[in-house]
Amino acid sequence: MRALNLTLLTDLYELTMMQGYYKNPTSQIVVFDAFYRKNPSDGAYAIMAGLEQVIEYVRNLHFSPDDIDYLRELKMFDEDFLEYLRGLHFTGDIYAIPEGTVIFPREPLIKVIAPVMEAQLVETALLNIINHQCLIATKASRVCYAAQGDGVMEFGLRRAQGPDAGIYGARAAMIGGCIGTSNVLTGQMFDVPVKGTHAHSWIMSFPDEYTAFKTYAELYPKACILLVDTYDVLESGIPNAIRVFSEMRDAGMEMKGYGIRIDSGDLAYLSKKAYEMLAAEGFEDAIISASSDLDEYLIDSMKTQGAKINSWGVGTNLITSGDWPAFGGVYKLAAIKNAWEDEFTPKIKLSENTEKVTNPCDKTIFRIYDTESGKIRADLICLAGEQFDESEDMILFDPIETWKKTRLKGGTYRLRELLLPVFQKGNCVYTSPSVMEIRDICTREKETLWDESRRLVNPQTVYVDLSDNLYKIKTDLLEEMSMKALENQ
């Protein structure tokens, strides 16, 4: 991201549409919403991530001479349009939900208000960045929830779909709750903890397992995690690890950050046997770490079985979100305004699939919290500028199944607006926290979810509702378009 100009990281049709707008001059300012329709892994929530990279992309948005030369070679674009691109930069406004925030389907994660050509151009890269990092942050959150407070380390770099996916996937995993990553470049770029032990090849390169363990302990006495499954966990690995730990203790060394890692076999059974053997020699506080194609379901299952694992290394299924490979975010037009007009004209996309009918207008989101518990009651999508009185009763209804309603008594709830200004008139007005600060934000955010919405299977839905004013505009538009369709029959 820091080294590359990503302006051409876009679908060709964004550029062909831009030339179409250019050839048919318009002074339209538009509102686009980036949102998603379904939570990953059939969960009840997702985690916002990737905004810092969106900011970097927009800040650096420009067509270099090489970009212009390449587009000219395609023989699709006229010289006057290419000359326009030469001086293009982003001049609009962007609002976004901060990274680390719990998010839900259908609500705008990012809102772009800009001249139509600029708003169109940023679509592809914005979705590419947000879709990937939201997906991995959400997966990490689920894995960490299954671990029930145990440390989870991300170490999927070698299985990621390329260097960028490894780097920014590790960043997102840290936001979602991991305590460290094996990815050294991510550690350097984002100042996050890097962690790791050693491979089976380390053991195999020595004459015997004991010598390999002892040599490693001498090198890293304060981070001595020994991989015990190269030959035989219970007959060789654990006894040799205990021998080395005993020698360290007898030498008066501080026994901190020491333990074992098991990378194969029945991890639940082996961890319990390993704990018995370690505890019998006075090493009951040793770390017992496990790896081997783990995900949240396997971790949850092993917890149920009473596994003695207290540290988890999760690679492939975390960095690729193995069971849910795409986030599914979309970018849809919501309103248009000509330069001489004061108000936006709402726009709506129809579909035979009710879930795909978009929400029109320039919008914002209020999160509604229960004042007693601090938990989320619902999210309310409303018109930008709408105000609500927390001392008054509020009636919420499902915008699809409208008979589902609930009344919130005045004084029992509080509101928080989620969309914050990021760019104003092309200038960045937002400072991104560090990744570790975002991780802390995410931890607090997840605590606002009810336990029923955090469970891994069949979680309780968190409702995302529409305000009365927005709902009326939406239904009026649908009725208007339905009548026009009848007239044309």
Tab-separated table of C-alpha atoms in Angstrom:
chain	number	residue	atom	x	y	z
A	1	MET	CA	0.000	0.000	0.000
A	2	ARG	CA	2.727	2.471	0.930
A	3	ALA	CA	4.876	1.676	-2.091
A	4	LEU	CA	2.305	1.326	-4.870
A	5	ASN	CA	0.029	3.749	-6.650
A	6	LEU	CA	-3.185	1.727	-6.700
A	7	THR	CA	-5.231	4.068	-8.875
A	8	LEU	CA	-5.495	1.417	-11.616
A	9	LEU	CA	-6.577	-1.192	-9.057
A	10	THR	CA	-10.042	-0.918	-10.516
A	11	ASP	CA	-12.425	-2.714	-12.830
A	12	LEU	CA	-12.311	-1.504	-16.410
A	13	TYR	CA	-15.966	-0.558	-16.390
A	14	GLU	CA	-15.308	2.100	-13.755
A	15	LEU	CA	-13.091	3.871	-16.302
A	16	THR	CA	-15.442	3.353	-19.250
A	17	MET	CA	-18.320	4.777	-17.173
A	18	MET	CA	-16.113	7.698	-16.174
A	19	GLN	CA	-15.441	8.490	-19.835
A	20	GLY	CA	-19.186	8.264	-20.448
A	21	TYR	CA	-19.836	10.807	-17.700
A	22	TYR	CA	-17.064	12.993	-19.078
A	23	LYS	CA	-18.497	12.938	-22.607
A	24	ASN	CA	-21.956	13.734	-21.249
A	25	PRO	CA	-21.092	16.560	-18.864
A	26	THR	CA	-22.790	16.431	-15.507
A	27	SER	CA	-22.296	18.330	-12.299
A	28	GLN	CA	-23.900	15.592	-10.245
A	29	ILE	CA	-22.833	14.940	-6.679
A	30	VAL	CA	-23.715	11.404	-5.664
A	31	VAL	CA	-23.986	9.314	-2.514
A	32	PHE	CA	-22.689	5.744	-2.612
A	33	ASP	CA	-22.958	3.266	0.277
A	34	ALA	CA	-20.587	0.347	0.847
A	35	PHE	CA	-22.341	-2.372	2.844
A	36	TYR	CA	-22.745	-6.141	3.043
A	37	ARG	CA	-25.797	-8.376	3.137
A	38	LYS	CA	-24.869	-11.494	5.132
A	39	ASN	CA	-22.598	-12.129	8.103
A	40	PRO	CA	-19.621	-14.442	7.519
A	41	SER	CA	-19.879	-18.033	8.742
A	42	ASP	CA	-23.604	-17.550	9.409
A	43	GLY	CA	-22.732	-15.498	12.478
A	44	ALA	CA	-24.651	-12.566	13.920
A	45	TYR	CA	-22.059	-9.833	13.436
A	46	ALA	CA	-18.879	-8.795	11.650
A	47	ILE	CA	-15.901	-6.577	12.503
A	48	MET	CA	-15.027	-3.389	10.626
A	49	ALA	CA	-11.430	-3.334	9.378
A	50	GLY	CA	-9.361	-1.859	6.571
A	51	LEU	CA	-10.205	1.841	6.911
A	52	GLU	CA	-6.570	2.894	7.332
A	53	GLN	CA	-5.716	1.328	3.977
A	54	VAL	CA	-8.734	2.999	2.352
A	55	ILE	CA	-7.414	6.327	3.621
A	56	GLU	CA	-3.967	5.624	2.176
A	57	TYR	CA	-5.508	4.677	-1.160
A	58	VAL	CA	-7.685	7.788	-1.423
A	59	ARG	CA	-4.874	10.093	-0.331
A	60	ASN	CA	-2.640	8.711	-3.069
A	61	LEU	CA	-5.309	8.633	-5.778
A	62	HIS	CA	-3.792	9.980	-8.985
A	63	PHE	CA	-3.022	8.851	-12.523
A	64	SER	CA	0.712	8.739	-13.178
A	65	PRO	CA	2.205	9.312	-16.640
A	66	ASP	CA	2.706	5.551	-16.936
A	67	ASP	CA	-0.976	5.009	-16.068
A	68	ILE	CA	-2.044	7.434	-18.797
A	69	ASP	CA	0.283	5.778	-21.319
A	70	TYR	CA	-1.135	2.356	-20.511
A	71	LEU	CA	-4.738	3.528	-20.851
A	72	ARG	CA	-3.864	5.151	-24.189
A	73	GLU	CA	-2.498	1.826	-25.415
A	74	LEU	CA	-5.890	0.198	-24.769
A	75	LYS	CA	-7.319	2.391	-27.569
A	76	MET	CA	-10.554	2.831	-25.652
A	77	PHE	CA	-10.132	6.339	-24.279
A	78	ASP	CA	-10.000	9.698	-26.022
A	79	GLU	CA	-7.162	12.142	-25.465
A	80	ASP	CA	-9.337	14.809	-23.844
A	81	PHE	CA	-10.528	12.262	-21.259
A	82	LEU	CA	-6.970	11.040	-20.629
A	83	GLU	CA	-5.888	14.647	-20.120
A	84	TYR	CA	-8.691	15.044	-17.570
A	85	LEU	CA	-7.480	11.958	-15.726
A	86	ARG	CA	-3.968	13.381	-15.571
A	87	GLY	CA	-5.111	15.998	-13.060
A	88	LEU	CA	-7.720	13.978	-11.173
A	89	HIS	CA	-7.678	13.628	-7.387
A	90	PHE	CA	-10.387	12.986	-4.820
A	91	THR	CA	-12.319	16.121	-3.793
A	92	GLY	CA	-15.338	14.661	-2.017
A	93	ASP	CA	-16.412	13.539	1.447
A	94	ILE	CA	-16.137	10.100	2.999
A	95	TYR	CA	-17.793	8.906	6.198
A	96	ALA	CA	-17.003	5.538	7.773
A	97	ILE	CA	-17.586	3.319	10.764
A	98	PRO	CA	-14.274	3.170	12.702
A	99	GLU	CA	-12.155	0.026	12.566
A	100	GLY	CA	-12.755	-2.487	15.329
A	101	THR	CA	-16.463	-1.655	15.525
A	102	VAL	CA	-19.040	-4.445	15.515
A	103	ILE	CA	-21.064	-4.151	12.293
A	104	PHE	CA	-24.218	-5.683	10.847
A	105	PRO	CA	-25.699	-6.355	7.393
A	106	ARG	CA	-27.300	-3.660	5.224
A	107	GLU	CA	-25.886	-0.665	7.122
A	108	PRO	CA	-23.406	1.652	5.359
A	109	LEU	CA	-19.857	0.857	6.460
A	110	ILE	CA	-18.501	3.633	4.254
A	111	LYS	CA	-20.450	6.491	2.650
A	112	VAL	CA	-18.910	8.377	-0.267
A	113	ILE	CA	-20.298	11.797	-1.251
A	114	ALA	CA	-18.431	13.110	-4.267
A	115	PRO	CA	-18.633	14.090	-7.938
A	116	VAL	CA	-19.941	11.076	-9.800
A	117	MET	CA	-16.679	10.239	-11.607
A	118	GLU	CA	-14.637	10.272	-8.386
A	119	ALA	CA	-17.213	8.252	-6.478
A	120	GLN	CA	-17.334	5.707	-9.291
A	121	LEU	CA	-13.560	5.355	-9.536
A	122	VAL	CA	-12.967	4.414	-5.879
A	123	GLU	CA	-15.547	1.612	-5.812
A	124	THR	CA	-13.402	-1.390	-6.680
A	125	ALA	CA	-10.365	-0.681	-4.510
A	126	LEU	CA	-12.512	0.359	-1.570
A	127	LEU	CA	-14.451	-2.910	-1.708
A	128	ASN	CA	-11.287	-4.949	-2.243
A	129	ILE	CA	-9.714	-3.518	0.904
A	130	ILE	CA	-12.769	-3.561	3.152
A	131	ASN	CA	-14.103	-6.947	2.058
A	132	HIS	CA	-10.824	-8.703	2.794
A	133	GLN	CA	-9.970	-7.169	6.132
A	134	CYS	CA	-13.537	-7.286	7.500
A	135	LEU	CA	-13.665	-10.981	6.595
A	136	ILE	CA	-10.422	-11.904	8.362
A	137	ALA	CA	-11.075	-9.693	11.404
A	138	THR	CA	-14.456	-11.376	11.809
A	139	LYS	CA	-12.949	-14.852	11.503
A	140	ALA	CA	-10.307	-13.967	14.083
A	141	SER	CA	-12.999	-12.689	16.435
A	142	ARG	CA	-14.845	-15.999	16.202
A	143	VAL	CA	-11.661	-18.019	16.746
A	144	CYS	CA	-10.719	-15.922	19.783
A	145	TYR	CA	-14.221	-16.306	21.201
A	146	ALA	CA	-13.926	-20.079	20.918
A	147	ALA	CA	-10.565	-19.950	22.724
A	148	GLN	CA	-12.302	-18.479	25.803
A	149	GLY	CA	-9.535	-16.101	26.779
A	150	ASP	CA	-6.571	-18.233	25.742
A	151	GLY	CA	-4.034	-16.534	23.508
A	152	VAL	CA	-4.517	-17.037	19.767
A	153	MET	CA	-1.584	-16.487	17.416
A	154	GLU	CA	-2.064	-15.897	13.694
A	155	PHE	CA	0.476	-17.795	11.622
A	156	GLY	CA	-1.069	-18.342	8.216
A	157	LEU	CA	1.344	-16.375	6.015
A	158	ARG	CA	2.525	-19.370	3.996
A	159	ARG	CA	-1.081	-20.342	3.253
A	160	ALA	CA	-2.408	-16.852	2.459
A	161	GLN	CA	-3.435	-16.015	-1.105
A	162	GLY	CA	-0.372	-13.916	-1.809
A	163	PRO	CA	1.811	-11.432	0.083
A	164	ASP	CA	-0.808	-8.691	0.456
A	165	ALA	CA	-3.382	-11.144	1.808
A	166	GLY	CA	-0.776	-12.377	4.301
A	167	ILE	CA	0.235	-8.880	5.434
A	168	TYR	CA	-3.183	-7.269	5.697
A	169	GLY	CA	-4.881	-10.475	6.761
A	170	ALA	CA	-2.503	-10.609	9.733
A	171	ARG	CA	-3.304	-6.947	10.474
A	172	ALA	CA	-7.019	-7.758	10.440
A	173	ALA	CA	-6.482	-10.847	12.611
A	174	MET	CA	-4.791	-8.680	15.229
A	175	ILE	CA	-7.777	-6.329	15.195
A	176	GLY	CA	-10.091	-9.309	15.652
A	177	GLY	CA	-8.312	-10.360	18.842
A	178	CYS	CA	-5.126	-12.316	18.132
A	179	ILE	CA	-2.227	-11.705	20.523
A	180	GLY	CA	0.467	-11.926	17.868
A	181	THR	CA	1.399	-12.939	14.350
A	182	SER	CA	4.221	-14.952	12.847
A	183	ASN	CA	4.383	-12.417	9.986
A	184	VAL	CA	7.482	-10.315	10.644
A	185	LEU	CA	6.688	-7.743	7.942
A	186	THR	CA	3.261	-7.131	9.462
A	187	GLY	CA	4.981	-6.711	12.821
A	188	GLN	CA	7.311	-4.119	11.358
A	189	MET	CA	4.663	-2.233	9.389
A	190	PHE	CA	2.033	-2.040	12.121
A	191	ASP	CA	4.015	-2.396	15.362
A	192	VAL	CA	2.238	-5.546	16.508
A	193	PRO	CA	3.749	-8.481	18.463
A	194	VAL	CA	5.459	-11.194	16.443
A	195	LYS	CA	5.632	-14.687	17.876
A	196	GLY	CA	6.858	-18.127	16.902
A	197	THR	CA	8.687	-21.260	17.993
A	198	HIS	CA	10.585	-23.616	15.698
A	199	ALA	CA	9.841	-26.190	13.012
A	200	HIS	CA	10.182	-29.951	12.908
A	201	SER	CA	13.244	-29.416	10.714
A	202	TRP	CA	15.032	-27.879	13.720
A	203	ILE	CA	14.590	-31.126	15.632
A	204	MET	CA	15.533	-33.276	12.669
A	205	SER	CA	18.730	-31.329	11.992
A	206	PHE	CA	20.243	-32.445	15.337
A	207	PRO	CA	21.519	-35.898	16.275
A	208	ASP	CA	18.647	-36.335	18.725
A	209	GLU	CA	15.565	-34.563	20.076
A	210	TYR	CA	17.050	-33.754	23.487
A	211	THR	CA	20.028	-31.940	21.960
A	212	ALA	CA	17.711	-29.917	19.710
A	213	PHE	CA	15.553	-28.914	22.694
A	214	LYS	CA	18.535	-28.061	24.884
A	215	THR	CA	20.161	-25.927	22.179
A	216	TYR	CA	16.919	-24.028	21.603
A	217	ALA	CA	16.460	-23.449	25.346
A	218	GLU	CA	19.952	-22.003	25.610
A	219	LEU	CA	19.202	-19.603	22.754
A	220	TYR	CA	15.739	-18.513	23.924
A	221	PRO	CA	15.399	-19.231	27.644
A	222	LYS	CA	12.536	-16.705	28.095
A	223	ALA	CA	10.526	-17.974	25.126
A	224	CYS	CA	11.209	-21.676	25.207
A	225	ILE	CA	8.248	-23.381	23.511
A	226	LEU	CA	9.359	-26.822	22.341
A	227	LEU	CA	7.687	-28.688	19.480
A	228	VAL	CA	7.162	-32.178	20.850
A	229	ASP	CA	5.511	-34.176	18.035
A	230	THR	CA	8.409	-34.725	15.618
A	231	TYR	CA	8.834	-38.359	16.715
A	232	ASP	CA	6.467	-39.389	19.514
A	233	VAL	CA	4.702	-36.892	21.770
A	234	LEU	CA	4.283	-39.011	24.895
A	235	GLU	CA	7.215	-41.388	24.601
A	236	SER	CA	9.864	-38.936	23.405
A	237	GLY	CA	8.783	-35.320	23.037
A	238	ILE	CA	7.337	-34.666	26.493
A	239	PRO	CA	10.050	-36.599	28.422
A	240	ASN	CA	12.800	-34.708	26.590
A	241	ALA	CA	11.044	-31.389	27.144
A	242	ILE	CA	10.722	-32.168	30.860
A	243	ARG	CA	14.425	-33.038	30.999
A	244	VAL	CA	15.343	-29.659	29.503
A	245	PHE	CA	12.901	-27.757	31.742
A	246	SER	CA	14.324	-29.532	34.813
A	247	GLU	CA	17.860	-28.524	33.832
A	248	MET	CA	16.713	-24.919	33.379
A	249	ARG	CA	15.083	-24.943	36.819
A	250	ASP	CA	18.118	-26.538	38.461
A	251	ALA	CA	20.298	-23.824	36.904
A	252	GLY	CA	18.170	-21.189	38.608
A	253	MET	CA	16.750	-19.855	35.355
A	254	GLU	CA	13.480	-17.934	35.449
A	255	MET	CA	10.764	-20.288	34.202
A	256	LYS	CA	8.691	-17.820	32.221
A	257	GLY	CA	7.192	-18.196	28.750
A	258	TYR	CA	8.133	-21.860	28.554
A	259	GLY	CA	6.103	-24.837	27.397
A	260	ILE	CA	5.356	-27.172	24.535
A	261	ARG	CA	3.585	-27.144	21.160
A	262	ILE	CA	1.708	-30.084	19.665
A	263	ASP	CA	1.113	-29.960	15.904
A	264	SER	CA	-0.447	-33.346	15.118
A	265	GLY	CA	-2.451	-36.219	16.528
A	266	ASP	CA	-5.448	-36.100	18.861
A	267	LEU	CA	-4.719	-32.696	20.351
A	268	ALA	CA	-7.301	-32.906	23.145
A	269	TYR	CA	-6.087	-36.315	24.365
A	270	LEU	CA	-2.397	-35.520	23.973
A	271	SER	CA	-2.744	-32.191	25.790
A	272	LYS	CA	-4.361	-33.847	28.797
A	273	LYS	CA	-1.679	-36.528	28.968
A	274	ALA	CA	1.029	-33.902	28.471
A	275	TYR	CA	-0.359	-31.813	31.321
A	276	GLU	CA	-0.354	-34.826	33.634
A	277	MET	CA	3.289	-35.535	32.821
A	278	LEU	CA	4.371	-31.901	33.170
A	279	ALA	CA	2.428	-31.337	36.397
A	280	ALA	CA	3.916	-34.487	37.951
A	281	GLU	CA	7.350	-32.861	37.602
A	282	GLY	CA	6.247	-29.464	38.931
A	283	PHE	CA	5.653	-27.792	35.562
A	284	GLU	CA	1.893	-27.337	35.823
A	285	ASP	CA	2.224	-23.719	34.657
A	286	ALA	CA	3.864	-24.678	31.354
A	287	ILE	CA	2.220	-23.373	28.212
A	288	ILE	CA	0.566	-26.089	26.174
A	289	SER	CA	0.159	-24.775	22.661
A	290	ALA	CA	-1.647	-26.479	19.801
A	291	SER	CA	-1.718	-26.005	16.043
A	292	SER	CA	-2.734	-28.171	13.044
A	293	ASP	CA	-5.510	-26.787	10.813
A	294	LEU	CA	-7.531	-25.360	13.656
A	295	ASP	CA	-10.660	-23.233	13.412
A	296	GLU	CA	-13.267	-21.954	15.858
A	297	TYR	CA	-15.319	-25.154	15.707
A	298	LEU	CA	-12.393	-27.461	16.483
A	299	ILE	CA	-11.216	-25.193	19.285
A	300	ASP	CA	-14.723	-25.069	20.751
A	301	SER	CA	-14.984	-28.852	20.530
A	302	MET	CA	-11.653	-29.384	22.288
A	303	LYS	CA	-12.656	-26.938	25.013
A	304	THR	CA	-15.792	-29.016	25.549
A	305	GLN	CA	-13.628	-32.146	25.807
A	306	GLY	CA	-11.536	-30.585	28.561
A	307	ALA	CA	-8.370	-30.168	26.546
A	308	LYS	CA	-5.485	-28.688	28.544
A	309	ILE	CA	-4.434	-26.384	25.717
A	310	ASN	CA	-4.013	-22.741	26.736
A	311	SER	CA	-2.431	-21.298	23.596
A	312	TRP	CA	-3.626	-21.734	20.019
A	313	GLY	CA	-1.776	-21.264	16.739
A	314	VAL	CA	-4.249	-20.812	13.905
A	315	GLY	CA	-3.097	-20.570	10.317
A	316	THR	CA	-4.853	-21.656	7.139
A	317	ASN	CA	-8.462	-21.439	8.303
A	318	LEU	CA	-7.899	-18.002	9.801
A	319	ILE	CA	-5.874	-16.245	7.111
A	320	THR	CA	-8.160	-17.609	4.346
A	321	SER	CA	-11.415	-17.704	6.337
A	322	GLY	CA	-11.609	-21.276	5.156
A	323	ASP	CA	-15.350	-21.895	5.495
A	324	TRP	CA	-16.434	-18.477	4.166
A	325	PRO	CA	-14.034	-17.201	1.507
A	326	ALA	CA	-15.657	-13.851	0.641
A	327	PHE	CA	-17.250	-11.030	2.608
A	328	GLY	CA	-19.704	-9.999	-0.097
A	329	GLY	CA	-19.610	-6.238	0.379
A	330	VAL	CA	-21.277	-4.115	-2.322
A	331	TYR	CA	-21.267	-0.445	-3.328
A	332	LYS	CA	-24.597	1.053	-4.344
A	333	LEU	CA	-25.856	4.447	-5.465
A	334	ALA	CA	-28.229	5.969	-2.891
A	335	ALA	CA	-28.802	9.582	-3.985
A	336	ILE	CA	-27.962	12.215	-6.614
A	337	LYS	CA	-27.846	16.012	-6.435
A	338	ASN	CA	-27.054	18.564	-9.125
A	339	ALA	CA	-24.655	21.330	-8.145
A	340	TRP	CA	-27.416	23.963	-8.200
A	341	GLU	CA	-29.760	21.903	-6.012
A	342	ASP	CA	-29.988	21.958	-2.213
A	343	GLU	CA	-31.275	18.440	-1.645
A	344	PHE	CA	-30.417	14.957	-2.848
A	345	THR	CA	-32.842	12.941	-4.957
A	346	PRO	CA	-33.086	9.431	-3.489
A	347	LYS	CA	-32.225	6.453	-5.683
A	348	ILE	CA	-33.149	2.824	-5.132
A	349	LYS	CA	-32.175	-0.485	-6.737
A	350	LEU	CA	-34.981	-2.995	-7.185
A	351	SER	CA	-34.663	-6.772	-7.122
A	352	GLU	CA	-36.909	-9.799	-7.009
A	353	ASN	CA	-34.824	-10.738	-3.974
A	354	THR	CA	-36.123	-8.562	-1.127
A	355	GLU	CA	-32.741	-8.567	0.608
A	356	LYS	CA	-31.174	-6.937	-2.467
A	357	VAL	CA	-33.490	-3.919	-2.577
A	358	THR	CA	-31.272	-1.027	-1.476
A	359	ASN	CA	-31.955	1.736	1.023
A	360	PRO	CA	-32.116	5.178	-0.643
A	361	CYS	CA	-31.004	8.639	0.510
A	362	ASP	CA	-28.081	10.227	2.309
A	363	LYS	CA	-28.075	8.248	5.549
A	364	THR	CA	-26.408	7.773	8.900
A	365	ILE	CA	-26.602	5.056	11.566
A	366	PHE	CA	-27.403	5.215	15.259
A	367	ARG	CA	-26.492	2.312	17.516
A	368	ILE	CA	-29.003	1.823	20.308
A	369	TYR	CA	-27.654	0.537	23.624
A	370	ASP	CA	-29.512	-0.707	26.666
A	371	THR	CA	-28.559	1.742	29.446
A	372	GLU	CA	-28.604	-0.900	32.184
A	373	SER	CA	-26.509	-3.617	30.532
A	374	GLY	CA	-24.608	-1.573	27.939
A	375	LYS	CA	-25.558	-4.189	25.325
A	376	ILE	CA	-26.720	-3.432	21.783
A	377	ARG	CA	-30.493	-3.386	21.339
A	378	ALA	CA	-30.489	-2.587	17.612
A	379	ASP	CA	-29.022	-0.361	14.925
A	380	LEU	CA	-31.168	2.320	13.313
A	381	ILE	CA	-30.467	3.525	9.771
A	382	CYS	CA	-31.960	6.962	9.304
A	383	LEU	CA	-31.700	10.100	7.188
A	384	ALA	CA	-28.549	12.143	7.669
A	385	GLY	CA	-29.411	14.914	10.096
A	386	GLU	CA	-32.275	13.097	11.829
A	387	GLN	CA	-32.355	13.621	15.588
A	388	PHE	CA	-33.917	11.535	18.335
A	389	ASP	CA	-34.754	12.270	21.965
A	390	GLU	CA	-33.459	9.545	24.289
A	391	SER	CA	-36.003	10.589	26.944
A	392	GLU	CA	-38.896	9.631	24.658
A	393	ASP	CA	-40.202	6.182	23.794
A	394	MET	CA	-38.898	4.763	20.524
A	395	ILE	CA	-40.749	2.180	18.445
A	396	LEU	CA	-38.552	-0.024	16.287
A	397	PHE	CA	-39.817	-2.298	13.521
A	398	ASP	CA	-38.256	-4.778	11.126
A	399	PRO	CA	-38.146	-3.090	7.679
A	400	ILE	CA	-38.867	-6.385	5.912
A	401	GLU	CA	-41.142	-8.183	8.372
A	402	THR	CA	-42.839	-4.970	9.491
A	403	TRP	CA	-45.167	-6.645	11.986
A	404	LYS	CA	-42.177	-7.305	14.220
A	405	LYS	CA	-42.049	-4.283	16.521
A	406	THR	CA	-40.618	-3.356	19.890
A	407	ARG	CA	-40.982	-0.321	22.134
A	408	LEU	CA	-37.986	1.149	23.941
A	409	LYS	CA	-39.015	3.164	26.959
A	410	GLY	CA	-37.551	6.637	27.183
A	411	GLY	CA	-34.518	6.721	29.471
A	412	THR	CA	-33.791	3.004	29.019
A	413	TYR	CA	-31.613	3.423	25.938
A	414	ARG	CA	-28.822	5.612	24.614
A	415	LEU	CA	-27.766	6.430	21.061
A	416	ARG	CA	-24.374	6.609	19.364
A	417	GLU	CA	-23.851	7.755	15.789
A	418	LEU	CA	-21.539	5.323	13.988
A	419	LEU	CA	-20.527	7.087	10.761
A	420	LEU	CA	-17.668	9.533	11.344
A	421	PRO	CA	-16.180	12.028	8.854
A	422	VAL	CA	-12.964	10.734	7.278
A	423	PHE	CA	-12.509	13.043	4.266
A	424	GLN	CA	-14.004	16.497	3.897
A	425	LYS	CA	-13.661	18.228	0.518
A	426	GLY	CA	-10.836	15.870	-0.360
A	427	ASN	CA	-8.852	16.416	2.838
A	428	CYS	CA	-8.409	13.670	5.414
A	429	VAL	CA	-9.826	14.769	8.777
A	430	TYR	CA	-9.490	11.428	10.556
A	431	THR	CA	-6.498	9.949	12.366
A	432	SER	CA	-6.376	6.152	12.472
A	433	PRO	CA	-5.495	4.585	15.838
A	434	SER	CA	-2.680	2.036	15.988
A	435	VAL	CA	-3.555	-1.590	15.302
A	436	MET	CA	-3.184	-2.498	18.974
A	437	GLU	CA	-5.446	0.406	19.940
A	438	ILE	CA	-8.000	-0.800	17.392
A	439	ARG	CA	-7.705	-4.284	18.895
A	440	ASP	CA	-8.627	-2.831	22.300
A	441	ILE	CA	-11.558	-1.000	20.706
A	442	CYS	CA	-12.708	-4.259	19.151
A	443	THR	CA	-12.490	-6.058	22.492
A	444	ARG	CA	-14.762	-3.457	24.079
A	445	GLU	CA	-17.090	-3.543	21.091
A	446	LYS	CA	-17.570	-7.314	21.321
A	447	GLU	CA	-18.528	-6.920	24.966
A	448	THR	CA	-21.571	-4.916	23.846
A	449	LEU	CA	-22.980	-8.001	22.088
A	450	TRP	CA	-25.352	-10.263	23.988
A	451	ASP	CA	-23.953	-13.753	24.561
A	452	GLU	CA	-26.739	-15.174	22.408
A	453	SER	CA	-25.412	-13.206	19.430
A	454	ARG	CA	-21.817	-14.360	19.926
A	455	ARG	CA	-22.395	-18.110	19.897
A	456	LEU	CA	-20.860	-19.902	16.944
A	457	VAL	CA	-23.935	-21.820	15.788
A	458	ASN	CA	-27.431	-20.413	15.275
A	459	PRO	CA	-26.780	-17.063	16.976
A	460	GLN	CA	-29.503	-14.543	17.771
A	461	THR	CA	-29.859	-11.859	15.084
A	462	VAL	CA	-29.135	-8.240	15.939
A	463	TYR	CA	-31.796	-6.086	14.307
A	464	VAL	CA	-30.960	-3.330	11.844
A	465	ASP	CA	-34.035	-1.155	11.424
A	466	LEU	CA	-35.039	1.920	9.420
A	467	SER	CA	-36.360	5.174	10.815
A	468	ASP	CA	-39.961	6.076	10.020
A	469	ASN	CA	-38.853	8.857	7.657
A	470	LEU	CA	-36.430	6.652	5.716
A	471	TYR	CA	-38.913	3.792	5.555
A	472	LYS	CA	-41.601	6.077	4.127
A	473	ILE	CA	-39.288	7.384	1.406
A	474	LYS	CA	-38.290	3.837	0.524
A	475	THR	CA	-41.851	2.515	0.335
A	476	ASP	CA	-43.027	5.578	-1.627
A	477	LEU	CA	-40.251	4.981	-4.170
A	478	LEU	CA	-41.171	1.322	-4.436
A	479	GLU	CA	-44.829	2.193	-4.939
A	480	GLU	CA	-43.971	4.822	-7.558
A	481	MET	CA	-41.799	2.418	-9.516
A	482	SER	CA	-44.408	-0.318	-9.243
A	483	MET	CA	-47.089	1.965	-10.703
A	484	LYS	CA	-44.781	2.979	-13.580
A	485	ALA	CA	-44.189	-0.671	-14.331
A	486	LEU	CA	-47.956	-1.302	-14.487
A	487	GLU	CA	-48.437	1.663	-16.818
A	488	ASN	CA	-45.859	0.234	-19.208
A	489	GLN	CA	-47.504	-3.190	-19.377
